[in-house]
């Protein structure tokens, strides 16, 4: 987990507030991802980025936006938080240079977000 | 039908038992399969990675893929209390490396 760090680790906020979650990695990987995890639903992809200029929506991108500030930094924003965005959020990285066999993702420790 | 299905458990076993964790999937084109372990309040960590059918062994862990049945398994031999965690299966939907589908995870408790 030390190679992929997330801040903050915990956040409680109110409906309508803007929230930013940050992710940094020292693995040298080019690909970065944001997931949310909800009980019984598994991990679901919000956004992914293949490099600084390549950002793509995942399966549940509505209500979220991202910014890839550098190869090592990828932030997730909730422009106007709502209670059903309460979840555990994970950043992950992977290395495209190894093709499909190297597509295994490495996760950060997570951010527990509560929207009241 | 869901792309990936996994019994959420919880599964409780005594220390030293052999544990079998399983996932089924719907798309016969899937080729790359992974198992992640997630401890409480931690991010998932890659445990095993397999391609196509067959078995792969790593210490006490064995990953098995049966493509004909669309069934993947993770076996843990001589289970330890430190194996208590949630185990997630993950399947790569394509060959480009970014499109994963994760199972919801099976929560395992190994009792001393």
mmCIF file with all atom_site columns, C-alpha atoms in Angstrom:
data_model
loop_
_atom_site.group_PDB
_atom_site.id
_atom_site.type_symbol
_atom_site.label_atom_id
_atom_site.label_alt_id
_atom_site.label_comp_id
_atom_site.label_asym_id
_atom_site.label_entity_id
_atom_site.label_seq_id
_atom_site.pdbx_PDB_ins_code
_atom_site.Cartn_x
_atom_site.Cartn_y
_atom_site.Cartn_z
_atom_site.occupancy
_atom_site.B_iso_or_equiv
_atom_site.pdbx_formal_charge
_atom_site.auth_seq_id
_atom_site.auth_comp_id
_atom_site.auth_asym_id
_atom_site.auth_atom_id
_atom_site.pdbx_PDB_model_num
ATOM 1   C CA . UNK A 1 1   ? 0.000   0.000   0.000   1.00 0.00 ? 1   UNK A CA 1
ATOM 2   C CA . UNK A 1 2   ? 2.886   2.432   0.614   1.00 0.00 ? 2   UNK A CA 1
ATOM 3   C CA . UNK A 1 3   ? 3.486   2.722   -3.156  1.00 0.00 ? 3   UNK A CA 1
ATOM 4   C CA . UNK A 1 4   ? -0.012  4.118   -3.663  1.00 0.00 ? 4   UNK A CA 1
ATOM 5   C CA . UNK A 1 5   ? -1.168  6.720   -1.160  1.00 0.00 ? 5   UNK A CA 1
ATOM 6   C CA . UNK A 1 6   ? -4.543  8.341   -0.752  1.00 0.00 ? 6   UNK A CA 1
ATOM 7   C CA . UNK A 1 7   ? -5.592  11.442  1.136   1.00 0.00 ? 7   UNK A CA 1
ATOM 8   C CA . UNK A 1 8   ? -7.635  11.898  3.175   1.00 0.00 ? 8   UNK A CA 1
ATOM 9   C CA . UNK A 1 9   ? -8.192  8.451   4.689   1.00 0.00 ? 9   UNK A CA 1
ATOM 10  C CA . UNK A 1 10  ? -11.502 9.448   6.191   1.00 0.00 ? 10  UNK A CA 1
ATOM 11  C CA . UNK A 1 11  ? -13.853 12.311  5.386   1.00 0.00 ? 11  UNK A CA 1
ATOM 12  C CA . UNK A 1 12  ? -17.263 13.307  6.612   1.00 0.00 ? 12  UNK A CA 1
ATOM 13  C CA . UNK A 1 13  ? -19.043 16.006  4.665   1.00 0.00 ? 13  UNK A CA 1
ATOM 14  C CA . UNK A 1 14  ? -22.484 17.421  4.044   1.00 0.00 ? 14  UNK A CA 1
ATOM 15  C CA . UNK A 1 15  ? -24.780 17.195  1.057   1.00 0.00 ? 15  UNK A CA 1
ATOM 16  C CA . UNK A 1 16  ? -23.905 19.740  -1.606  1.00 0.00 ? 16  UNK A CA 1
ATOM 17  C CA . UNK A 1 17  ? -20.274 20.214  -0.621  1.00 0.00 ? 17  UNK A CA 1
ATOM 18  C CA . UNK A 1 18  ? -17.431 19.842  -3.098  1.00 0.00 ? 18  UNK A CA 1
ATOM 19  C CA . UNK A 1 19  ? -14.937 17.161  -2.156  1.00 0.00 ? 19  UNK A CA 1
ATOM 20  C CA . UNK A 1 20  ? -11.580 16.203  -3.628  1.00 0.00 ? 20  UNK A CA 1
ATOM 21  C CA . UNK A 1 21  ? -9.831  12.906  -3.006  1.00 0.00 ? 21  UNK A CA 1
ATOM 22  C CA . UNK A 1 22  ? -6.188  12.658  -3.947  1.00 0.00 ? 22  UNK A CA 1
ATOM 23  C CA . UNK A 1 23  ? -4.002  9.787   -5.049  1.00 0.00 ? 23  UNK A CA 1
ATOM 24  C CA . UNK A 1 24  ? -0.241  9.613   -5.517  1.00 0.00 ? 24  UNK A CA 1
ATOM 25  C CA . UNK A 1 25  ? 1.914   6.708   -6.613  1.00 0.00 ? 25  UNK A CA 1
ATOM 26  C CA . UNK A 1 26  ? 5.609   5.940   -6.682  1.00 0.00 ? 26  UNK A CA 1
ATOM 27  C CA . UNK A 1 27  ? 5.325   2.705   -8.680  1.00 0.00 ? 27  UNK A CA 1
ATOM 28  C CA . UNK A 1 28  ? 6.112   4.446   -11.975 1.00 0.00 ? 28  UNK A CA 1
ATOM 29  C CA . UNK A 1 29  ? 2.934   3.050   -13.517 1.00 0.00 ? 29  UNK A CA 1
ATOM 30  C CA . UNK A 1 30  ? 1.271   4.922   -16.344 1.00 0.00 ? 30  UNK A CA 1
ATOM 31  C CA . UNK A 1 31  ? -2.323  3.849   -15.719 1.00 0.00 ? 31  UNK A CA 1
ATOM 32  C CA . UNK A 1 32  ? -4.415  5.036   -12.790 1.00 0.00 ? 32  UNK A CA 1
ATOM 33  C CA . UNK A 1 33  ? -7.965  4.267   -11.728 1.00 0.00 ? 33  UNK A CA 1
ATOM 34  C CA . UNK A 1 34  ? -10.637 5.350   -9.278  1.00 0.00 ? 34  UNK A CA 1
ATOM 35  C CA . UNK A 1 35  ? -13.080 2.814   -7.861  1.00 0.00 ? 35  UNK A CA 1
ATOM 36  C CA . UNK A 1 36  ? -15.782 2.865   -5.270  1.00 0.00 ? 36  UNK A CA 1
ATOM 37  C CA . UNK A 1 37  ? -16.618 -0.105  -3.093  1.00 0.00 ? 37  UNK A CA 1
ATOM 38  C CA . UNK A 1 38  ? -20.041 -0.698  -1.611  1.00 0.00 ? 38  UNK A CA 1
ATOM 39  C CA . UNK A 1 39  ? -21.114 -3.700  0.468   1.00 0.00 ? 39  UNK A CA 1
ATOM 40  C CA . UNK A 1 40  ? -22.419 -6.499  -1.747  1.00 0.00 ? 40  UNK A CA 1
ATOM 41  C CA . UNK A 1 41  ? -21.596 -4.661  -4.965  1.00 0.00 ? 41  UNK A CA 1
ATOM 42  C CA . UNK A 1 42  ? -17.875 -5.125  -5.227  1.00 0.00 ? 42  UNK A CA 1
ATOM 43  C CA . UNK A 1 43  ? -15.534 -2.608  -6.778  1.00 0.00 ? 43  UNK A CA 1
ATOM 44  C CA . UNK A 1 44  ? -16.956 -0.418  -9.519  1.00 0.00 ? 44  UNK A CA 1
ATOM 45  C CA . UNK A 1 45  ? -14.869 1.716   -11.838 1.00 0.00 ? 45  UNK A CA 1
ATOM 46  C CA . UNK A 1 46  ? -15.498 5.471   -11.791 1.00 0.00 ? 46  UNK A CA 1
ATOM 47  C CA . UNK A 1 47  ? -12.741 6.832   -14.064 1.00 0.00 ? 47  UNK A CA 1
ATOM 48  C CA . UNK A 1 48  ? -9.473  5.636   -15.474 1.00 0.00 ? 48  UNK A CA 1
ATOM 49  C CA . UNK A 1 49  ? -6.501  7.324   -17.090 1.00 0.00 ? 49  UNK A CA 1
ATOM 50  C CA . UNK A 1 50  ? -3.912  5.751   -19.365 1.00 0.00 ? 50  UNK A CA 1
ATOM 51  C CA . UNK A 1 51  ? -1.643  8.775   -19.220 1.00 0.00 ? 51  UNK A CA 1
ATOM 52  C CA . UNK A 1 52  ? -1.790  12.460  -18.373 1.00 0.00 ? 52  UNK A CA 1
ATOM 53  C CA . UNK A 1 53  ? -3.699  13.325  -21.551 1.00 0.00 ? 53  UNK A CA 1
ATOM 54  C CA . UNK A 1 54  ? -5.979  10.292  -21.630 1.00 0.00 ? 54  UNK A CA 1
ATOM 55  C CA . UNK A 1 55  ? -8.945  10.172  -19.244 1.00 0.00 ? 55  UNK A CA 1
ATOM 56  C CA . UNK A 1 56  ? -11.934 7.903   -19.645 1.00 0.00 ? 56  UNK A CA 1
ATOM 57  C CA . UNK A 1 57  ? -15.237 7.354   -17.919 1.00 0.00 ? 57  UNK A CA 1
ATOM 58  C CA . UNK A 1 58  ? -15.906 4.105   -16.151 1.00 0.00 ? 58  UNK A CA 1
ATOM 59  C CA . UNK A 1 59  ? -19.231 2.463   -15.456 1.00 0.00 ? 59  UNK A CA 1
ATOM 60  C CA . UNK A 1 60  ? -20.398 4.918   -12.774 1.00 0.00 ? 60  UNK A CA 1
ATOM 61  C CA . UNK A 1 61  ? -18.905 8.332   -13.617 1.00 0.00 ? 61  UNK A CA 1
ATOM 62  C CA . UNK A 1 62  ? -22.031 10.468  -13.111 1.00 0.00 ? 62  UNK A CA 1
ATOM 63  C CA . UNK A 1 63  ? -21.521 12.965  -10.287 1.00 0.00 ? 63  UNK A CA 1
ATOM 64  C CA . UNK A 1 64  ? -17.733 12.605  -10.387 1.00 0.00 ? 64  UNK A CA 1
ATOM 65  C CA . UNK A 1 65  ? -14.863 14.287  -12.206 1.00 0.00 ? 65  UNK A CA 1
ATOM 66  C CA . UNK A 1 66  ? -11.128 13.624  -12.258 1.00 0.00 ? 66  UNK A CA 1
ATOM 67  C CA . UNK A 1 67  ? -7.859  15.365  -12.939 1.00 0.00 ? 67  UNK A CA 1
ATOM 68  C CA . UNK A 1 68  ? -4.540  13.747  -13.844 1.00 0.00 ? 68  UNK A CA 1
ATOM 69  C CA . UNK A 1 69  ? -2.062  16.396  -12.719 1.00 0.00 ? 69  UNK A CA 1
ATOM 70  C CA . UNK A 1 70  ? 1.025   14.307  -13.434 1.00 0.00 ? 70  UNK A CA 1
ATOM 71  C CA . UNK A 1 71  ? 1.862   10.712  -14.171 1.00 0.00 ? 71  UNK A CA 1
ATOM 72  C CA . UNK A 1 72  ? 1.995   10.075  -10.443 1.00 0.00 ? 72  UNK A CA 1
ATOM 73  C CA . UNK A 1 73  ? -1.082  12.024  -9.360  1.00 0.00 ? 73  UNK A CA 1
ATOM 74  C CA . UNK A 1 74  ? -4.765  11.416  -10.022 1.00 0.00 ? 74  UNK A CA 1
ATOM 75  C CA . UNK A 1 75  ? -7.522  13.199  -8.111  1.00 0.00 ? 75  UNK A CA 1
ATOM 76  C CA . UNK A 1 76  ? -11.243 12.510  -7.879  1.00 0.00 ? 76  UNK A CA 1
ATOM 77  C CA . UNK A 1 77  ? -13.788 15.266  -7.260  1.00 0.00 ? 77  UNK A CA 1
ATOM 78  C CA . UNK A 1 78  ? -17.379 15.157  -6.173  1.00 0.00 ? 78  UNK A CA 1
ATOM 79  C CA . UNK A 1 79  ? -18.739 18.491  -7.348  1.00 0.00 ? 79  UNK A CA 1
ATOM 80  C CA . UNK A 1 80  ? -21.841 18.383  -5.161  1.00 0.00 ? 80  UNK A CA 1
ATOM 81  C CA . UNK A 1 81  ? -21.784 15.447  -2.799  1.00 0.00 ? 81  UNK A CA 1
ATOM 82  C CA . UNK A 1 82  ? -24.953 13.456  -2.142  1.00 0.00 ? 82  UNK A CA 1
ATOM 83  C CA . UNK A 1 83  ? -25.615 10.768  0.490   1.00 0.00 ? 83  UNK A CA 1
ATOM 84  C CA . UNK A 1 84  ? -25.567 7.854   -1.970  1.00 0.00 ? 84  UNK A CA 1
ATOM 85  C CA . UNK A 1 85  ? -21.937 8.705   -2.698  1.00 0.00 ? 85  UNK A CA 1
ATOM 86  C CA . UNK A 1 86  ? -21.111 7.456   0.776   1.00 0.00 ? 86  UNK A CA 1
ATOM 87  C CA . UNK A 1 87  ? -18.673 4.631   0.098   1.00 0.00 ? 87  UNK A CA 1
ATOM 88  C CA . UNK A 1 88  ? -15.089 3.448   0.273   1.00 0.00 ? 88  UNK A CA 1
ATOM 89  C CA . UNK A 1 89  ? -13.015 4.927   -2.562  1.00 0.00 ? 89  UNK A CA 1
ATOM 90  C CA . UNK A 1 90  ? -9.888  3.302   -3.918  1.00 0.00 ? 90  UNK A CA 1
ATOM 91  C CA . UNK A 1 91  ? -7.212  4.506   -6.251  1.00 0.00 ? 91  UNK A CA 1
ATOM 92  C CA . UNK A 1 92  ? -5.311  1.880   -8.230  1.00 0.00 ? 92  UNK A CA 1
ATOM 93  C CA . UNK A 1 93  ? -2.437  1.771   -10.697 1.00 0.00 ? 93  UNK A CA 1
ATOM 94  C CA . UNK A 1 94  ? -1.222  -0.629  -13.361 1.00 0.00 ? 94  UNK A CA 1
ATOM 95  C CA . UNK A 1 95  ? 1.605   -0.884  -15.845 1.00 0.00 ? 95  UNK A CA 1
ATOM 96  C CA . UNK A 1 96  ? 0.613   -0.979  -19.506 1.00 0.00 ? 96  UNK A CA 1
ATOM 97  C CA . UNK A 1 97  ? 4.083   -1.958  -20.600 1.00 0.00 ? 97  UNK A CA 1
ATOM 98  C CA . UNK A 1 98  ? 3.510   -5.590  -19.794 1.00 0.00 ? 98  UNK A CA 1
ATOM 99  C CA . UNK A 1 99  ? 0.358   -5.984  -21.874 1.00 0.00 ? 99  UNK A CA 1
ATOM 100 C CA . UNK A 1 100 ? -2.647  -7.923  -20.572 1.00 0.00 ? 100 UNK A CA 1
ATOM 101 C CA . UNK A 1 101 ? -0.475  -10.128 -18.384 1.00 0.00 ? 101 UNK A CA 1
ATOM 102 C CA . UNK A 1 102 ? 0.740   -7.035  -16.578 1.00 0.00 ? 102 UNK A CA 1
ATOM 103 C CA . UNK A 1 103 ? -2.663  -5.537  -16.139 1.00 0.00 ? 103 UNK A CA 1
ATOM 104 C CA . UNK A 1 104 ? -2.899  -6.444  -12.475 1.00 0.00 ? 104 UNK A CA 1
ATOM 105 C CA . UNK A 1 105 ? -3.882  -3.431  -10.468 1.00 0.00 ? 105 UNK A CA 1
ATOM 106 C CA . UNK A 1 106 ? -2.296  -2.202  -7.265  1.00 0.00 ? 106 UNK A CA 1
ATOM 107 C CA . UNK A 1 107 ? -4.564  -0.451  -4.824  1.00 0.00 ? 107 UNK A CA 1
ATOM 108 C CA . UNK A 1 108 ? -4.147  2.329   -2.316  1.00 0.00 ? 108 UNK A CA 1
ATOM 109 C CA . UNK A 1 109 ? -5.429  2.062   1.261   1.00 0.00 ? 109 UNK A CA 1
ATOM 110 C CA . UNK A 1 110 ? -8.758  3.718   0.481   1.00 0.00 ? 110 UNK A CA 1
ATOM 111 C CA . UNK A 1 111 ? -10.712 6.776   1.573   1.00 0.00 ? 111 UNK A CA 1
ATOM 112 C CA . UNK A 1 112 ? -13.838 6.282   3.635   1.00 0.00 ? 112 UNK A CA 1
ATOM 113 C CA . UNK A 1 113 ? -16.262 9.026   2.614   1.00 0.00 ? 113 UNK A CA 1
ATOM 114 C CA . UNK A 1 114 ? -19.491 9.767   4.444   1.00 0.00 ? 114 UNK A CA 1
ATOM 115 C CA . UNK A 1 115 ? -21.956 12.271  3.019   1.00 0.00 ? 115 UNK A CA 1
ATOM 116 C CA . UNK A 1 116 ? -24.563 13.417  5.518   1.00 0.00 ? 116 UNK A CA 1
ATOM 117 C CA . UNK B 2 1   ? -27.141 -12.866 -15.376 1.00 0.00 ? 1   UNK B CA 1
ATOM 118 C CA . UNK B 2 2   ? -24.346 -11.034 -13.575 1.00 0.00 ? 2   UNK B CA 1
ATOM 119 C CA . UNK B 2 3   ? -20.924 -11.051 -15.199 1.00 0.00 ? 3   UNK B CA 1
ATOM 120 C CA . UNK B 2 4   ? -19.291 -12.396 -12.058 1.00 0.00 ? 4   UNK B CA 1
ATOM 121 C CA . UNK B 2 5   ? -20.941 -14.062 -9.101  1.00 0.00 ? 5   UNK B CA 1
ATOM 122 C CA . UNK B 2 6   ? -19.329 -14.862 -5.780  1.00 0.00 ? 6   UNK B CA 1
ATOM 123 C CA . UNK B 2 7   ? -20.795 -16.154 -2.548  1.00 0.00 ? 7   UNK B CA 1
ATOM 124 C CA . UNK B 2 8   ? -20.320 -13.343 -0.007  1.00 0.00 ? 8   UNK B CA 1
ATOM 125 C CA . UNK B 2 9   ? -20.069 -15.700 2.939   1.00 0.00 ? 9   UNK B CA 1
ATOM 126 C CA . UNK B 2 10  ? -19.124 -15.274 5.679   1.00 0.00 ? 10  UNK B CA 1
ATOM 127 C CA . UNK B 2 11  ? -17.144 -18.479 5.688   1.00 0.00 ? 11  UNK B CA 1
ATOM 128 C CA . UNK B 2 12  ? -15.671 -19.680 8.984   1.00 0.00 ? 12  UNK B CA 1
ATOM 129 C CA . UNK B 2 13  ? -13.157 -22.528 9.155   1.00 0.00 ? 13  UNK B CA 1
ATOM 130 C CA . UNK B 2 14  ? -10.828 -23.902 11.834  1.00 0.00 ? 14  UNK B CA 1
ATOM 131 C CA . UNK B 2 15  ? -7.112  -23.275 11.594  1.00 0.00 ? 15  UNK B CA 1
ATOM 132 C CA . UNK B 2 16  ? -5.405  -25.821 9.349   1.00 0.00 ? 16  UNK B CA 1
ATOM 133 C CA . UNK B 2 17  ? -8.449  -26.434 7.161   1.00 0.00 ? 17  UNK B CA 1
ATOM 134 C CA . UNK B 2 18  ? -8.410  -26.352 3.376   1.00 0.00 ? 18  UNK B CA 1
ATOM 135 C CA . UNK B 2 19  ? -10.448 -23.430 2.126   1.00 0.00 ? 19  UNK B CA 1
ATOM 136 C CA . UNK B 2 20  ? -12.161 -23.283 -1.254  1.00 0.00 ? 20  UNK B CA 1
ATOM 137 C CA . UNK B 2 21  ? -13.321 -19.923 -2.595  1.00 0.00 ? 21  UNK B CA 1
ATOM 138 C CA . UNK B 2 22  ? -15.168 -19.708 -5.882  1.00 0.00 ? 22  UNK B CA 1
ATOM 139 C CA . UNK B 2 23  ? -16.513 -17.412 -8.567  1.00 0.00 ? 23  UNK B CA 1
ATOM 140 C CA . UNK B 2 24  ? -18.580 -18.060 -11.650 1.00 0.00 ? 24  UNK B CA 1
ATOM 141 C CA . UNK B 2 25  ? -18.606 -15.838 -14.702 1.00 0.00 ? 25  UNK B CA 1
ATOM 142 C CA . UNK B 2 26  ? -20.834 -15.450 -17.723 1.00 0.00 ? 26  UNK B CA 1
ATOM 143 C CA . UNK B 2 27  ? -18.600 -14.586 -20.689 1.00 0.00 ? 27  UNK B CA 1
ATOM 144 C CA . UNK B 2 28  ? -16.631 -17.451 -22.175 1.00 0.00 ? 28  UNK B CA 1
ATOM 145 C CA . UNK B 2 29  ? -14.275 -14.963 -23.869 1.00 0.00 ? 29  UNK B CA 1
ATOM 146 C CA . UNK B 2 30  ? -12.704 -13.923 -20.560 1.00 0.00 ? 30  UNK B CA 1
ATOM 147 C CA . UNK B 2 31  ? -9.103  -15.096 -20.321 1.00 0.00 ? 31  UNK B CA 1
ATOM 148 C CA . UNK B 2 32  ? -7.352  -13.328 -17.451 1.00 0.00 ? 32  UNK B CA 1
ATOM 149 C CA . UNK B 2 33  ? -8.347  -14.058 -13.879 1.00 0.00 ? 33  UNK B CA 1
ATOM 150 C CA . UNK B 2 34  ? -7.097  -12.692 -10.602 1.00 0.00 ? 34  UNK B CA 1
ATOM 151 C CA . UNK B 2 35  ? -7.633  -13.092 -6.914  1.00 0.00 ? 35  UNK B CA 1
ATOM 152 C CA . UNK B 2 36  ? -7.241  -10.239 -4.472  1.00 0.00 ? 36  UNK B CA 1
ATOM 153 C CA . UNK B 2 37  ? -7.117  -10.340 -0.690  1.00 0.00 ? 37  UNK B CA 1
ATOM 154 C CA . UNK B 2 38  ? -8.514  -7.430  1.273   1.00 0.00 ? 38  UNK B CA 1
ATOM 155 C CA . UNK B 2 39  ? -7.936  -7.038  4.975   1.00 0.00 ? 39  UNK B CA 1
ATOM 156 C CA . UNK B 2 40  ? -10.305 -4.903  6.988   1.00 0.00 ? 40  UNK B CA 1
ATOM 157 C CA . UNK B 2 41  ? -9.721  -1.181  6.389   1.00 0.00 ? 41  UNK B CA 1
ATOM 158 C CA . UNK B 2 42  ? -7.103  -1.891  3.719   1.00 0.00 ? 42  UNK B CA 1
ATOM 159 C CA . UNK B 2 43  ? -6.987  -1.821  -0.051  1.00 0.00 ? 43  UNK B CA 1
ATOM 160 C CA . UNK B 2 44  ? -7.151  -5.044  -2.062  1.00 0.00 ? 44  UNK B CA 1
ATOM 161 C CA . UNK B 2 45  ? -3.786  -6.685  -2.705  1.00 0.00 ? 45  UNK B CA 1
ATOM 162 C CA . UNK B 2 46  ? -3.056  -8.969  -5.625  1.00 0.00 ? 46  UNK B CA 1
ATOM 163 C CA . UNK B 2 47  ? -2.746  -12.573 -4.541  1.00 0.00 ? 47  UNK B CA 1
ATOM 164 C CA . UNK B 2 48  ? -2.822  -14.693 -7.659  1.00 0.00 ? 48  UNK B CA 1
ATOM 165 C CA . UNK B 2 49  ? -2.985  -14.154 -11.409 1.00 0.00 ? 49  UNK B CA 1
ATOM 166 C CA . UNK B 2 50  ? -3.894  -16.812 -13.959 1.00 0.00 ? 50  UNK B CA 1
ATOM 167 C CA . UNK B 2 51  ? -4.327  -16.916 -17.684 1.00 0.00 ? 51  UNK B CA 1
ATOM 168 C CA . UNK B 2 52  ? -6.714  -19.252 -19.490 1.00 0.00 ? 52  UNK B CA 1
ATOM 169 C CA . UNK B 2 53  ? -7.351  -22.660 -17.945 1.00 0.00 ? 53  UNK B CA 1
ATOM 170 C CA . UNK B 2 54  ? -5.403  -24.738 -15.498 1.00 0.00 ? 54  UNK B CA 1
ATOM 171 C CA . UNK B 2 55  ? -3.856  -24.404 -12.090 1.00 0.00 ? 55  UNK B CA 1
ATOM 172 C CA . UNK B 2 56  ? -1.315  -22.045 -10.622 1.00 0.00 ? 56  UNK B CA 1
ATOM 173 C CA . UNK B 2 57  ? 0.295   -22.612 -7.266  1.00 0.00 ? 57  UNK B CA 1
ATOM 174 C CA . UNK B 2 58  ? 2.039   -20.169 -4.963  1.00 0.00 ? 58  UNK B CA 1
ATOM 175 C CA . UNK B 2 59  ? 2.922   -21.492 -1.545  1.00 0.00 ? 59  UNK B CA 1
ATOM 176 C CA . UNK B 2 60  ? -0.280  -22.421 0.267   1.00 0.00 ? 60  UNK B CA 1
ATOM 177 C CA . UNK B 2 61  ? -2.439  -20.861 -2.447  1.00 0.00 ? 61  UNK B CA 1
ATOM 178 C CA . UNK B 2 62  ? -3.678  -22.505 -5.634  1.00 0.00 ? 62  UNK B CA 1
ATOM 179 C CA . UNK B 2 63  ? -5.743  -20.746 -8.273  1.00 0.00 ? 63  UNK B CA 1
ATOM 180 C CA . UNK B 2 64  ? -7.743  -22.896 -10.649 1.00 0.00 ? 64  UNK B CA 1
ATOM 181 C CA . UNK B 2 65  ? -9.611  -21.934 -13.800 1.00 0.00 ? 65  UNK B CA 1
ATOM 182 C CA . UNK B 2 66  ? -12.166 -24.155 -15.510 1.00 0.00 ? 66  UNK B CA 1
ATOM 183 C CA . UNK B 2 67  ? -13.134 -22.312 -18.675 1.00 0.00 ? 67  UNK B CA 1
ATOM 184 C CA . UNK B 2 68  ? -15.522 -25.028 -19.799 1.00 0.00 ? 68  UNK B CA 1
ATOM 185 C CA . UNK B 2 69  ? -17.608 -24.436 -16.674 1.00 0.00 ? 69  UNK B CA 1
ATOM 186 C CA . UNK B 2 70  ? -16.774 -20.718 -16.412 1.00 0.00 ? 70  UNK B CA 1
ATOM 187 C CA . UNK B 2 71  ? -15.679 -21.322 -12.859 1.00 0.00 ? 71  UNK B CA 1
ATOM 188 C CA . UNK B 2 72  ? -12.624 -20.083 -10.988 1.00 0.00 ? 72  UNK B CA 1
ATOM 189 C CA . UNK B 2 73  ? -11.411 -21.206 -7.588  1.00 0.00 ? 73  UNK B CA 1
ATOM 190 C CA . UNK B 2 74  ? -8.863  -20.249 -4.983  1.00 0.00 ? 74  UNK B CA 1
ATOM 191 C CA . UNK B 2 75  ? -7.702  -22.944 -2.581  1.00 0.00 ? 75  UNK B CA 1
ATOM 192 C CA . UNK B 2 76  ? -5.880  -22.177 0.642   1.00 0.00 ? 76  UNK B CA 1
ATOM 193 C CA . UNK B 2 77  ? -4.081  -25.071 2.299   1.00 0.00 ? 77  UNK B CA 1
ATOM 194 C CA . UNK B 2 78  ? -3.239  -25.173 6.002   1.00 0.00 ? 78  UNK B CA 1
ATOM 195 C CA . UNK B 2 79  ? -5.266  -22.036 6.588   1.00 0.00 ? 79  UNK B CA 1
ATOM 196 C CA . UNK B 2 80  ? -4.032  -19.603 9.238   1.00 0.00 ? 80  UNK B CA 1
ATOM 197 C CA . UNK B 2 81  ? -5.800  -16.926 11.287  1.00 0.00 ? 81  UNK B CA 1
ATOM 198 C CA . UNK B 2 82  ? -3.784  -14.398 9.272   1.00 0.00 ? 82  UNK B CA 1
ATOM 199 C CA . UNK B 2 83  ? -5.707  -15.559 6.190   1.00 0.00 ? 83  UNK B CA 1
ATOM 200 C CA . UNK B 2 84  ? -8.863  -14.032 7.649   1.00 0.00 ? 84  UNK B CA 1
ATOM 201 C CA . UNK B 2 85  ? -9.863  -11.417 5.072   1.00 0.00 ? 85  UNK B CA 1
ATOM 202 C CA . UNK B 2 86  ? -12.224 -10.792 2.194   1.00 0.00 ? 86  UNK B CA 1
ATOM 203 C CA . UNK B 2 87  ? -11.211 -12.472 -1.071  1.00 0.00 ? 87  UNK B CA 1
ATOM 204 C CA . UNK B 2 88  ? -12.203 -10.838 -4.343  1.00 0.00 ? 88  UNK B CA 1
ATOM 205 C CA . UNK B 2 89  ? -12.090 -12.465 -7.737  1.00 0.00 ? 89  UNK B CA 1
ATOM 206 C CA . UNK B 2 90  ? -11.409 -10.151 -10.662 1.00 0.00 ? 90  UNK B CA 1
ATOM 207 C CA . UNK B 2 91  ? -11.708 -10.833 -14.362 1.00 0.00 ? 91  UNK B CA 1
ATOM 208 C CA . UNK B 2 92  ? -10.288 -8.828  -17.227 1.00 0.00 ? 92  UNK B CA 1
ATOM 209 C CA . UNK B 2 93  ? -13.024 -8.134  -19.751 1.00 0.00 ? 93  UNK B CA 1
ATOM 210 C CA . UNK B 2 94  ? -10.678 -7.392  -22.652 1.00 0.00 ? 94  UNK B CA 1
ATOM 211 C CA . UNK B 2 95  ? -7.044  -7.559  -23.656 1.00 0.00 ? 95  UNK B CA 1
ATOM 212 C CA . UNK B 2 96  ? -6.331  -3.857  -23.166 1.00 0.00 ? 96  UNK B CA 1
ATOM 213 C CA . UNK B 2 97  ? -5.851  -4.086  -19.454 1.00 0.00 ? 97  UNK B CA 1
ATOM 214 C CA . UNK B 2 98  ? -8.234  -1.564  -18.059 1.00 0.00 ? 98  UNK B CA 1
ATOM 215 C CA . UNK B 2 99  ? -11.621 -3.178  -18.030 1.00 0.00 ? 99  UNK B CA 1
ATOM 216 C CA . UNK B 2 100 ? -12.026 -5.341  -14.966 1.00 0.00 ? 100 UNK B CA 1
ATOM 217 C CA . UNK B 2 101 ? -15.080 -6.777  -13.333 1.00 0.00 ? 101 UNK B CA 1
ATOM 218 C CA . UNK B 2 102 ? -14.799 -7.648  -9.655  1.00 0.00 ? 102 UNK B CA 1
ATOM 219 C CA . UNK B 2 103 ? -16.805 -10.083 -7.619  1.00 0.00 ? 103 UNK B CA 1
ATOM 220 C CA . UNK B 2 104 ? -18.318 -8.714  -4.385  1.00 0.00 ? 104 UNK B CA 1
ATOM 221 C CA . UNK B 2 105 ? -15.902 -10.750 -2.296  1.00 0.00 ? 105 UNK B CA 1
ATOM 222 C CA . UNK B 2 106 ? -16.140 -13.661 0.135   1.00 0.00 ? 106 UNK B CA 1
ATOM 223 C CA . UNK B 2 107 ? -15.426 -12.894 3.772   1.00 0.00 ? 107 UNK B CA 1
ATOM 224 C CA . UNK B 2 108 ? -13.282 -15.615 5.357   1.00 0.00 ? 108 UNK B CA 1
ATOM 225 C CA . UNK B 2 109 ? -12.594 -16.149 9.050   1.00 0.00 ? 109 UNK B CA 1
ATOM 226 C CA . UNK B 2 110 ? -10.009 -18.724 10.138  1.00 0.00 ? 110 UNK B CA 1
ATOM 227 C CA . UNK B 2 111 ? -10.533 -19.558 13.768  1.00 0.00 ? 111 UNK B CA 1
ATOM 228 C CA . UNK B 2 112 ? -7.539  -20.493 15.980  1.00 0.00 ? 112 UNK B CA 1
#
